[in-house]
């Protein structure tokens, strides 16, 4: 087989005939660079490994790569500055590439907004380079697609349902603590508004007290939290830590920071009286603490989007939500008592879909 390859190369050289410049031939024994399409994902700082939203993006991209025979590179920078450096390197390579490889850059990092809007035009020089910027409702003016997953309807459902999962047999306060990363990130703000609307529209078995807390007042801040800070927050929410007279339900809309809060719930307060609502991913396996999860099916969305990109049908902008199946609520198998059986989930879903549509 090797002799046949050399013979073919020799014939090719002879057929070149009057070529004046010497021809450099590839070594047939060396592995040649792959021409398979390449998908590159750059996350926000320290967000990969959050066991929810970003990890689902990772999983969806890898499943799409396996299905379609793609290559992937996924980066989780330690800081916003490092993430911007990754973006500059990747975009520079994409705009200057002279090969035939198709490349798709994906980023869900809200801290990269200004950079992407100022630099996406650079990809126009390469017809095989594409960009997908997630979690924004504002399309890019130049090259690139945008995707927004509307969380309002699913969070509205969660705000209604939480009235039926708290411990109404206690004599003390029953507190629902809505913990938001910051008041500026669009998806976080919308999620909080949906939850509050559903909470206020529902009359449960007994009155509940809703606390709203922001982890940061900085744009794109509040998505990381130390365990020590999480313990302090949970203790501040509880007027009687470790006392059966109080029930606290934490709703952590704060990305990777939610896991520090979850560990604090498990470790600092008497577990039988406190719980959390799963956010982004299905956390119902922790049935001692999590009665239901409000989810974004972003893994399935990513699989679909990579497929559309390969087909050349990726839209310039798209918003997906509850009616599209991009978000939803998954009820857990409870170890602890609850009254969710009193809710018609299908009817609540229909109400939430209409609420979401009217808000758009």
Tab-separated table of C-alpha atoms in Angstrom:
chain	number	residue	atom	x	y	z
A	1	UNK	CA	0.000	0.000	0.000
A	2	UNK	CA	2.863	2.368	0.800
A	3	UNK	CA	4.471	1.799	-2.630
A	4	UNK	CA	1.132	2.637	-4.272
A	5	UNK	CA	0.983	5.917	-2.398
A	6	UNK	CA	4.489	6.871	-3.502
A	7	UNK	CA	3.650	5.929	-7.075
A	8	UNK	CA	0.556	8.135	-7.000
A	9	UNK	CA	2.626	11.038	-5.644
A	10	UNK	CA	5.235	10.522	-8.345
A	11	UNK	CA	2.585	10.541	-11.053
A	12	UNK	CA	1.105	13.704	-9.590
A	13	UNK	CA	4.495	15.368	-9.660
A	14	UNK	CA	5.082	14.340	-13.266
A	15	UNK	CA	1.634	15.582	-14.276
A	16	UNK	CA	2.483	18.964	-12.776
A	17	UNK	CA	4.868	19.211	-15.720
A	18	UNK	CA	5.999	22.759	-16.039
A	19	UNK	CA	5.684	23.839	-12.439
A	20	UNK	CA	8.581	26.199	-11.827
A	21	UNK	CA	8.533	26.196	-8.017
A	22	UNK	CA	9.538	23.033	-6.144
A	23	UNK	CA	6.539	21.140	-4.749
A	24	UNK	CA	6.559	20.103	-1.062
A	25	UNK	CA	4.736	16.790	-0.798
A	26	UNK	CA	3.053	15.542	2.407
A	27	UNK	CA	4.501	12.563	4.177
A	28	UNK	CA	1.916	9.792	3.694
A	29	UNK	CA	2.936	8.263	7.044
A	30	UNK	CA	2.107	11.404	9.013
A	31	UNK	CA	-1.385	11.983	10.349
A	32	UNK	CA	-2.943	14.837	8.428
A	33	UNK	CA	-4.937	17.620	10.132
A	34	UNK	CA	-8.617	16.823	10.430
A	35	UNK	CA	-11.010	18.684	8.185
A	36	UNK	CA	-14.006	17.912	10.431
A	37	UNK	CA	-16.052	20.925	11.567
A	38	UNK	CA	-14.946	22.404	14.871
A	39	UNK	CA	-17.206	23.689	17.672
A	40	UNK	CA	-15.547	25.946	20.268
A	41	UNK	CA	-17.279	26.974	23.512
A	42	UNK	CA	-15.990	29.687	25.860
A	43	UNK	CA	-17.864	29.874	29.159
A	44	UNK	CA	-18.042	32.611	31.752
A	45	UNK	CA	-15.500	32.594	34.590
A	46	UNK	CA	-15.472	29.361	36.618
A	47	UNK	CA	-18.905	28.384	35.331
A	48	UNK	CA	-18.151	24.992	33.830
A	49	UNK	CA	-18.652	22.374	36.516
A	50	UNK	CA	-21.790	24.041	37.903
A	51	UNK	CA	-23.704	20.736	37.528
A	52	UNK	CA	-26.544	22.629	35.892
A	53	UNK	CA	-26.766	25.178	33.037
A	54	UNK	CA	-23.185	25.273	31.738
A	55	UNK	CA	-22.615	21.569	32.281
A	56	UNK	CA	-25.756	20.911	30.225
A	57	UNK	CA	-24.360	23.087	27.415
A	58	UNK	CA	-21.169	21.018	27.554
A	59	UNK	CA	-23.149	17.778	27.413
A	60	UNK	CA	-25.327	18.947	24.517
A	61	UNK	CA	-22.329	20.047	22.446
A	62	UNK	CA	-20.511	16.764	23.044
A	63	UNK	CA	-23.601	14.726	22.124
A	64	UNK	CA	-23.945	16.721	18.901
A	65	UNK	CA	-20.260	16.179	18.149
A	66	UNK	CA	-20.596	12.448	18.616
A	67	UNK	CA	-23.682	12.321	16.413
A	68	UNK	CA	-22.226	14.394	13.567
A	69	UNK	CA	-18.524	13.524	13.774
A	70	UNK	CA	-17.335	16.955	14.932
A	71	UNK	CA	-14.355	18.176	16.898
A	72	UNK	CA	-14.850	20.290	20.029
A	73	UNK	CA	-12.844	22.639	22.237
A	74	UNK	CA	-14.492	23.833	25.469
A	75	UNK	CA	-12.812	26.448	27.689
A	76	UNK	CA	-13.659	27.432	31.263
A	77	UNK	CA	-11.584	30.545	32.112
A	78	UNK	CA	-10.767	31.495	35.692
A	79	UNK	CA	-11.558	35.182	35.159
A	80	UNK	CA	-13.366	37.473	32.744
A	81	UNK	CA	-10.011	38.793	31.540
A	82	UNK	CA	-8.866	35.269	30.706
A	83	UNK	CA	-12.145	34.606	28.913
A	84	UNK	CA	-11.718	37.748	26.816
A	85	UNK	CA	-8.186	36.653	25.954
A	86	UNK	CA	-9.542	33.276	24.789
A	87	UNK	CA	-12.145	35.058	22.669
A	88	UNK	CA	-9.560	37.332	21.049
A	89	UNK	CA	-7.315	34.372	20.218
A	90	UNK	CA	-10.133	32.284	18.766
A	91	UNK	CA	-11.699	35.110	16.741
A	92	UNK	CA	-8.276	36.096	15.371
A	93	UNK	CA	-7.671	32.526	14.225
A	94	UNK	CA	-11.157	32.238	12.738
A	95	UNK	CA	-10.948	35.465	10.744
A	96	UNK	CA	-7.498	34.613	9.356
A	97	UNK	CA	-8.066	30.914	8.624
A	98	UNK	CA	-7.480	30.028	4.966
A	99	UNK	CA	-8.427	26.349	5.188
A	100	UNK	CA	-11.819	24.800	4.444
A	101	UNK	CA	-12.692	23.874	8.035
A	102	UNK	CA	-16.055	25.095	9.316
A	103	UNK	CA	-15.858	26.638	12.791
A	104	UNK	CA	-18.613	27.593	15.241
A	105	UNK	CA	-17.831	29.687	18.321
A	106	UNK	CA	-20.425	29.483	21.128
A	107	UNK	CA	-20.440	31.551	24.296
A	108	UNK	CA	-23.025	31.892	27.095
A	109	UNK	CA	-20.837	34.409	28.958
A	110	UNK	CA	-22.867	37.556	29.713
A	111	UNK	CA	-19.683	39.419	30.648
A	112	UNK	CA	-18.470	39.224	27.046
A	113	UNK	CA	-21.322	41.258	25.557
A	114	UNK	CA	-19.417	44.459	24.743
A	115	UNK	CA	-16.488	42.549	23.220
A	116	UNK	CA	-18.697	40.375	21.009
A	117	UNK	CA	-20.714	43.318	19.709
A	118	UNK	CA	-17.521	45.208	18.883
A	119	UNK	CA	-15.719	42.286	17.237
A	120	UNK	CA	-18.221	39.916	15.617
A	121	UNK	CA	-17.816	41.773	12.294
A	122	UNK	CA	-14.304	40.352	12.034
A	123	UNK	CA	-15.777	36.951	11.183
A	124	UNK	CA	-17.314	38.311	7.979
A	125	UNK	CA	-13.988	37.729	6.211
A	126	UNK	CA	-14.363	33.958	6.653
A	127	UNK	CA	-17.528	32.385	5.169
A	128	UNK	CA	-16.860	29.196	7.155
A	129	UNK	CA	-16.775	30.954	10.557
A	130	UNK	CA	-19.924	31.342	12.666
A	131	UNK	CA	-20.797	32.692	16.118
A	132	UNK	CA	-23.614	31.814	18.533
A	133	UNK	CA	-23.982	34.237	21.447
A	134	UNK	CA	-26.421	32.967	24.082
A	135	UNK	CA	-28.651	34.574	26.712
A	136	UNK	CA	-29.290	37.894	24.998
A	137	UNK	CA	-32.505	39.290	23.506
A	138	UNK	CA	-30.598	41.782	21.330
A	139	UNK	CA	-29.372	40.436	17.969
A	140	UNK	CA	-25.837	41.162	16.795
A	141	UNK	CA	-25.637	43.903	14.163
A	142	UNK	CA	-22.910	42.109	12.234
A	143	UNK	CA	-22.140	38.434	11.699
A	144	UNK	CA	-23.343	35.950	14.273
A	145	UNK	CA	-26.521	34.475	15.736
A	146	UNK	CA	-28.092	35.087	19.127
A	147	UNK	CA	-30.241	32.803	21.280
A	148	UNK	CA	-32.323	33.605	24.331
A	149	UNK	CA	-34.074	31.060	26.554
A	150	UNK	CA	-37.028	32.762	28.231
A	151	UNK	CA	-37.323	31.564	31.838
A	152	UNK	CA	-40.305	33.684	32.854
A	153	UNK	CA	-43.036	31.065	32.363
A	154	UNK	CA	-41.210	28.206	34.070
A	155	UNK	CA	-40.263	30.436	36.997
A	156	UNK	CA	-43.885	31.615	37.209
A	157	UNK	CA	-44.883	27.978	37.665
A	158	UNK	CA	-42.257	27.601	40.378
A	159	UNK	CA	-43.514	30.672	42.225
A	160	UNK	CA	-47.006	29.168	42.311
A	161	UNK	CA	-45.884	25.681	43.274
A	162	UNK	CA	-43.648	26.714	46.173
A	163	UNK	CA	-46.775	27.542	48.195
A	164	UNK	CA	-47.543	23.837	48.260
A	165	UNK	CA	-44.132	22.458	49.193
A	166	UNK	CA	-43.285	24.306	52.413
A	167	UNK	CA	-43.745	22.783	55.843
A	168	UNK	CA	-47.108	24.117	56.895
A	169	UNK	CA	-47.199	21.988	60.017
A	170	UNK	CA	-44.651	24.202	61.797
A	171	UNK	CA	-45.597	26.875	64.331
A	172	UNK	CA	-43.004	29.428	63.251
A	173	UNK	CA	-42.299	31.489	60.126
A	174	UNK	CA	-42.200	29.922	56.716
A	175	UNK	CA	-39.758	31.793	54.489
A	176	UNK	CA	-39.067	31.528	50.770
A	177	UNK	CA	-35.685	33.078	49.993
A	178	UNK	CA	-35.220	34.048	46.329
A	179	UNK	CA	-31.451	34.474	45.862
A	180	UNK	CA	-30.518	36.236	42.599
A	181	UNK	CA	-27.003	36.703	41.220
A	182	UNK	CA	-27.494	40.408	40.397
A	183	UNK	CA	-30.233	42.796	39.237
A	184	UNK	CA	-28.630	43.505	35.838
A	185	UNK	CA	-28.231	40.191	33.999
A	186	UNK	CA	-31.297	39.959	31.785
A	187	UNK	CA	-32.026	36.258	32.233
A	188	UNK	CA	-31.613	36.457	36.021
A	189	UNK	CA	-33.826	39.525	36.323
A	190	UNK	CA	-36.516	37.906	34.176
A	191	UNK	CA	-36.396	34.678	36.187
A	192	UNK	CA	-36.848	36.605	39.408
A	193	UNK	CA	-39.778	38.568	38.012
A	194	UNK	CA	-41.490	35.387	36.842
A	195	UNK	CA	-41.093	33.693	40.216
A	196	UNK	CA	-42.389	36.727	42.120
A	197	UNK	CA	-45.408	37.017	39.791
A	198	UNK	CA	-46.319	33.376	40.296
A	199	UNK	CA	-45.778	33.643	44.037
A	200	UNK	CA	-48.019	36.718	44.313
A	201	UNK	CA	-50.755	35.221	42.113
A	202	UNK	CA	-51.142	32.165	44.347
A	203	UNK	CA	-52.958	31.690	47.615
A	204	UNK	CA	-51.474	28.655	49.324
A	205	UNK	CA	-52.571	26.778	52.388
A	206	UNK	CA	-50.983	29.342	54.684
A	207	UNK	CA	-49.217	32.707	54.190
A	208	UNK	CA	-45.554	32.632	53.183
A	209	UNK	CA	-42.953	35.340	53.550
A	210	UNK	CA	-40.861	36.031	50.435
A	211	UNK	CA	-37.330	37.403	50.841
A	212	UNK	CA	-35.405	38.656	47.796
A	213	UNK	CA	-31.615	38.893	47.990
A	214	UNK	CA	-28.925	39.815	45.423
A	215	UNK	CA	-25.446	38.344	45.746
A	216	UNK	CA	-23.867	41.218	43.808
A	217	UNK	CA	-24.676	44.715	42.607
A	218	UNK	CA	-22.187	44.392	39.743
A	219	UNK	CA	-23.262	43.560	36.182
A	220	UNK	CA	-22.506	39.870	35.517
A	221	UNK	CA	-21.557	39.425	39.191
A	222	UNK	CA	-22.849	37.012	41.814
A	223	UNK	CA	-22.306	33.741	39.981
A	224	UNK	CA	-19.602	32.535	42.366
A	225	UNK	CA	-19.877	32.271	46.152
A	226	UNK	CA	-17.675	30.789	48.842
A	227	UNK	CA	-19.116	28.185	51.207
A	228	UNK	CA	-18.440	30.533	54.133
A	229	UNK	CA	-20.485	33.319	52.550
A	230	UNK	CA	-23.269	30.860	51.710
A	231	UNK	CA	-23.462	29.691	55.336
A	232	UNK	CA	-23.712	33.311	56.469
A	233	UNK	CA	-26.539	34.005	54.009
A	234	UNK	CA	-28.564	30.985	55.120
A	235	UNK	CA	-28.106	31.890	58.760
A	236	UNK	CA	-29.227	35.452	58.070
A	237	UNK	CA	-32.375	34.112	56.415
A	238	UNK	CA	-33.138	32.063	59.510
A	239	UNK	CA	-34.088	33.858	62.717
A	240	UNK	CA	-33.887	30.549	64.604
A	241	UNK	CA	-31.083	28.451	63.026
A	242	UNK	CA	-31.408	24.778	63.869
A	243	UNK	CA	-34.889	25.226	65.316
A	244	UNK	CA	-37.890	23.193	64.131
A	245	UNK	CA	-40.074	26.286	64.495
A	246	UNK	CA	-38.988	27.683	61.130
A	247	UNK	CA	-38.967	26.509	57.522
A	248	UNK	CA	-36.754	28.027	54.809
A	249	UNK	CA	-37.012	27.278	51.092
A	250	UNK	CA	-34.137	28.711	49.026
A	251	UNK	CA	-34.608	29.457	45.318
A	252	UNK	CA	-31.018	30.073	44.059
A	253	UNK	CA	-30.977	31.801	40.640
A	254	UNK	CA	-27.229	32.404	40.677
A	255	UNK	CA	-25.455	29.860	38.483
A	256	UNK	CA	-22.597	27.986	40.098
A	257	UNK	CA	-23.060	29.911	43.356
A	258	UNK	CA	-26.198	27.881	44.009
A	259	UNK	CA	-24.170	24.835	44.992
A	260	UNK	CA	-22.534	26.655	47.897
A	261	UNK	CA	-26.025	27.608	49.083
A	262	UNK	CA	-27.198	24.019	48.711
A	263	UNK	CA	-24.270	22.753	50.778
A	264	UNK	CA	-25.089	25.375	53.404
A	265	UNK	CA	-28.695	24.177	53.607
A	266	UNK	CA	-27.563	20.611	54.078
A	267	UNK	CA	-24.871	21.349	56.593
A	268	UNK	CA	-25.832	24.313	58.778
A	269	UNK	CA	-29.529	23.996	59.561
A	270	UNK	CA	-31.677	21.173	60.796
A	271	UNK	CA	-32.299	19.392	57.498
A	272	UNK	CA	-35.900	18.330	58.072
A	273	UNK	CA	-37.136	21.919	57.991
A	274	UNK	CA	-35.216	23.408	55.066
A	275	UNK	CA	-35.096	22.805	51.351
A	276	UNK	CA	-34.230	24.320	47.980
A	277	UNK	CA	-35.799	24.464	44.555
A	278	UNK	CA	-33.617	23.063	41.785
A	279	UNK	CA	-32.721	25.663	39.159
A	280	UNK	CA	-31.643	25.047	35.533
A	281	UNK	CA	-30.950	21.317	35.988
A	282	UNK	CA	-32.957	18.414	37.392
A	283	UNK	CA	-31.855	18.169	41.016
A	284	UNK	CA	-34.742	16.021	42.203
A	285	UNK	CA	-32.497	13.080	43.015
A	286	UNK	CA	-31.787	14.955	46.248
A	287	UNK	CA	-35.350	14.171	47.333
A	288	UNK	CA	-34.721	14.977	50.976
A	289	UNK	CA	-34.194	18.652	50.175
A	290	UNK	CA	-35.532	19.321	46.645
A	291	UNK	CA	-39.300	19.004	46.013
A	292	UNK	CA	-39.125	20.120	42.366
A	293	UNK	CA	-36.765	21.625	39.787
A	294	UNK	CA	-37.307	24.520	37.382
A	295	UNK	CA	-35.246	23.519	34.364
A	296	UNK	CA	-33.768	24.785	31.123
A	297	UNK	CA	-33.372	21.975	28.603
A	298	UNK	CA	-30.332	23.709	27.173
A	299	UNK	CA	-28.571	20.409	26.446
A	300	UNK	CA	-31.264	19.482	23.924
A	301	UNK	CA	-31.285	23.058	22.567
A	302	UNK	CA	-27.529	22.848	21.967
A	303	UNK	CA	-27.855	19.563	20.101
A	304	UNK	CA	-30.515	21.106	17.863
A	305	UNK	CA	-28.525	24.283	17.268
A	306	UNK	CA	-25.340	22.502	16.256
A	307	UNK	CA	-27.434	20.493	13.809
A	308	UNK	CA	-28.978	23.674	12.370
A	309	UNK	CA	-25.533	25.213	12.022
A	310	UNK	CA	-24.318	22.223	10.024
A	311	UNK	CA	-27.391	22.465	7.793
A	312	UNK	CA	-26.967	26.211	7.326
A	313	UNK	CA	-30.343	26.956	8.951
A	314	UNK	CA	-29.220	28.545	12.236
A	315	UNK	CA	-31.491	31.619	12.694
A	316	UNK	CA	-30.115	35.113	13.159
A	317	UNK	CA	-32.020	35.349	16.461
A	318	UNK	CA	-34.405	33.091	18.322
A	319	UNK	CA	-36.190	33.154	21.665
A	320	UNK	CA	-37.318	29.821	23.121
A	321	UNK	CA	-39.384	29.252	26.228
A	322	UNK	CA	-41.989	27.183	28.023
A	323	UNK	CA	-44.231	26.603	24.999
A	324	UNK	CA	-41.243	25.342	22.963
A	325	UNK	CA	-40.187	22.823	25.601
A	326	UNK	CA	-36.938	24.698	26.219
A	327	UNK	CA	-37.931	25.226	29.875
A	328	UNK	CA	-40.225	23.432	32.288
A	329	UNK	CA	-40.795	22.097	35.786
A	330	UNK	CA	-39.942	18.569	36.924
A	331	UNK	CA	-41.678	17.343	40.065
A	332	UNK	CA	-39.596	15.128	42.337
A	333	UNK	CA	-40.322	11.917	44.214
A	334	UNK	CA	-40.647	13.227	47.712
A	335	UNK	CA	-39.273	11.885	50.924
A	336	UNK	CA	-40.767	14.854	52.774
A	337	UNK	CA	-44.481	15.803	52.966
A	338	UNK	CA	-45.913	18.190	50.355
A	339	UNK	CA	-49.224	19.199	48.832
A	340	UNK	CA	-48.345	19.393	45.136
A	341	UNK	CA	-51.064	16.857	44.474
A	342	UNK	CA	-53.495	19.759	45.019
A	343	UNK	CA	-52.181	21.507	41.872
A	344	UNK	CA	-53.254	20.733	38.316
A	345	UNK	CA	-49.810	21.011	36.708
A	346	UNK	CA	-51.169	20.952	33.143
A	347	UNK	CA	-53.540	23.850	33.819
A	348	UNK	CA	-50.784	25.792	35.555
A	349	UNK	CA	-48.515	25.204	32.532
A	350	UNK	CA	-51.127	26.709	30.209
A	351	UNK	CA	-51.502	29.774	32.423
A	352	UNK	CA	-47.727	30.196	32.596
A	353	UNK	CA	-47.371	29.950	28.809
A	354	UNK	CA	-49.892	32.774	28.362
A	355	UNK	CA	-48.132	34.875	31.007
A	356	UNK	CA	-44.825	34.380	29.190
A	357	UNK	CA	-46.300	35.254	25.789
A	358	UNK	CA	-47.887	38.458	27.081
A	359	UNK	CA	-44.631	39.512	28.670
A	360	UNK	CA	-42.683	39.042	25.426
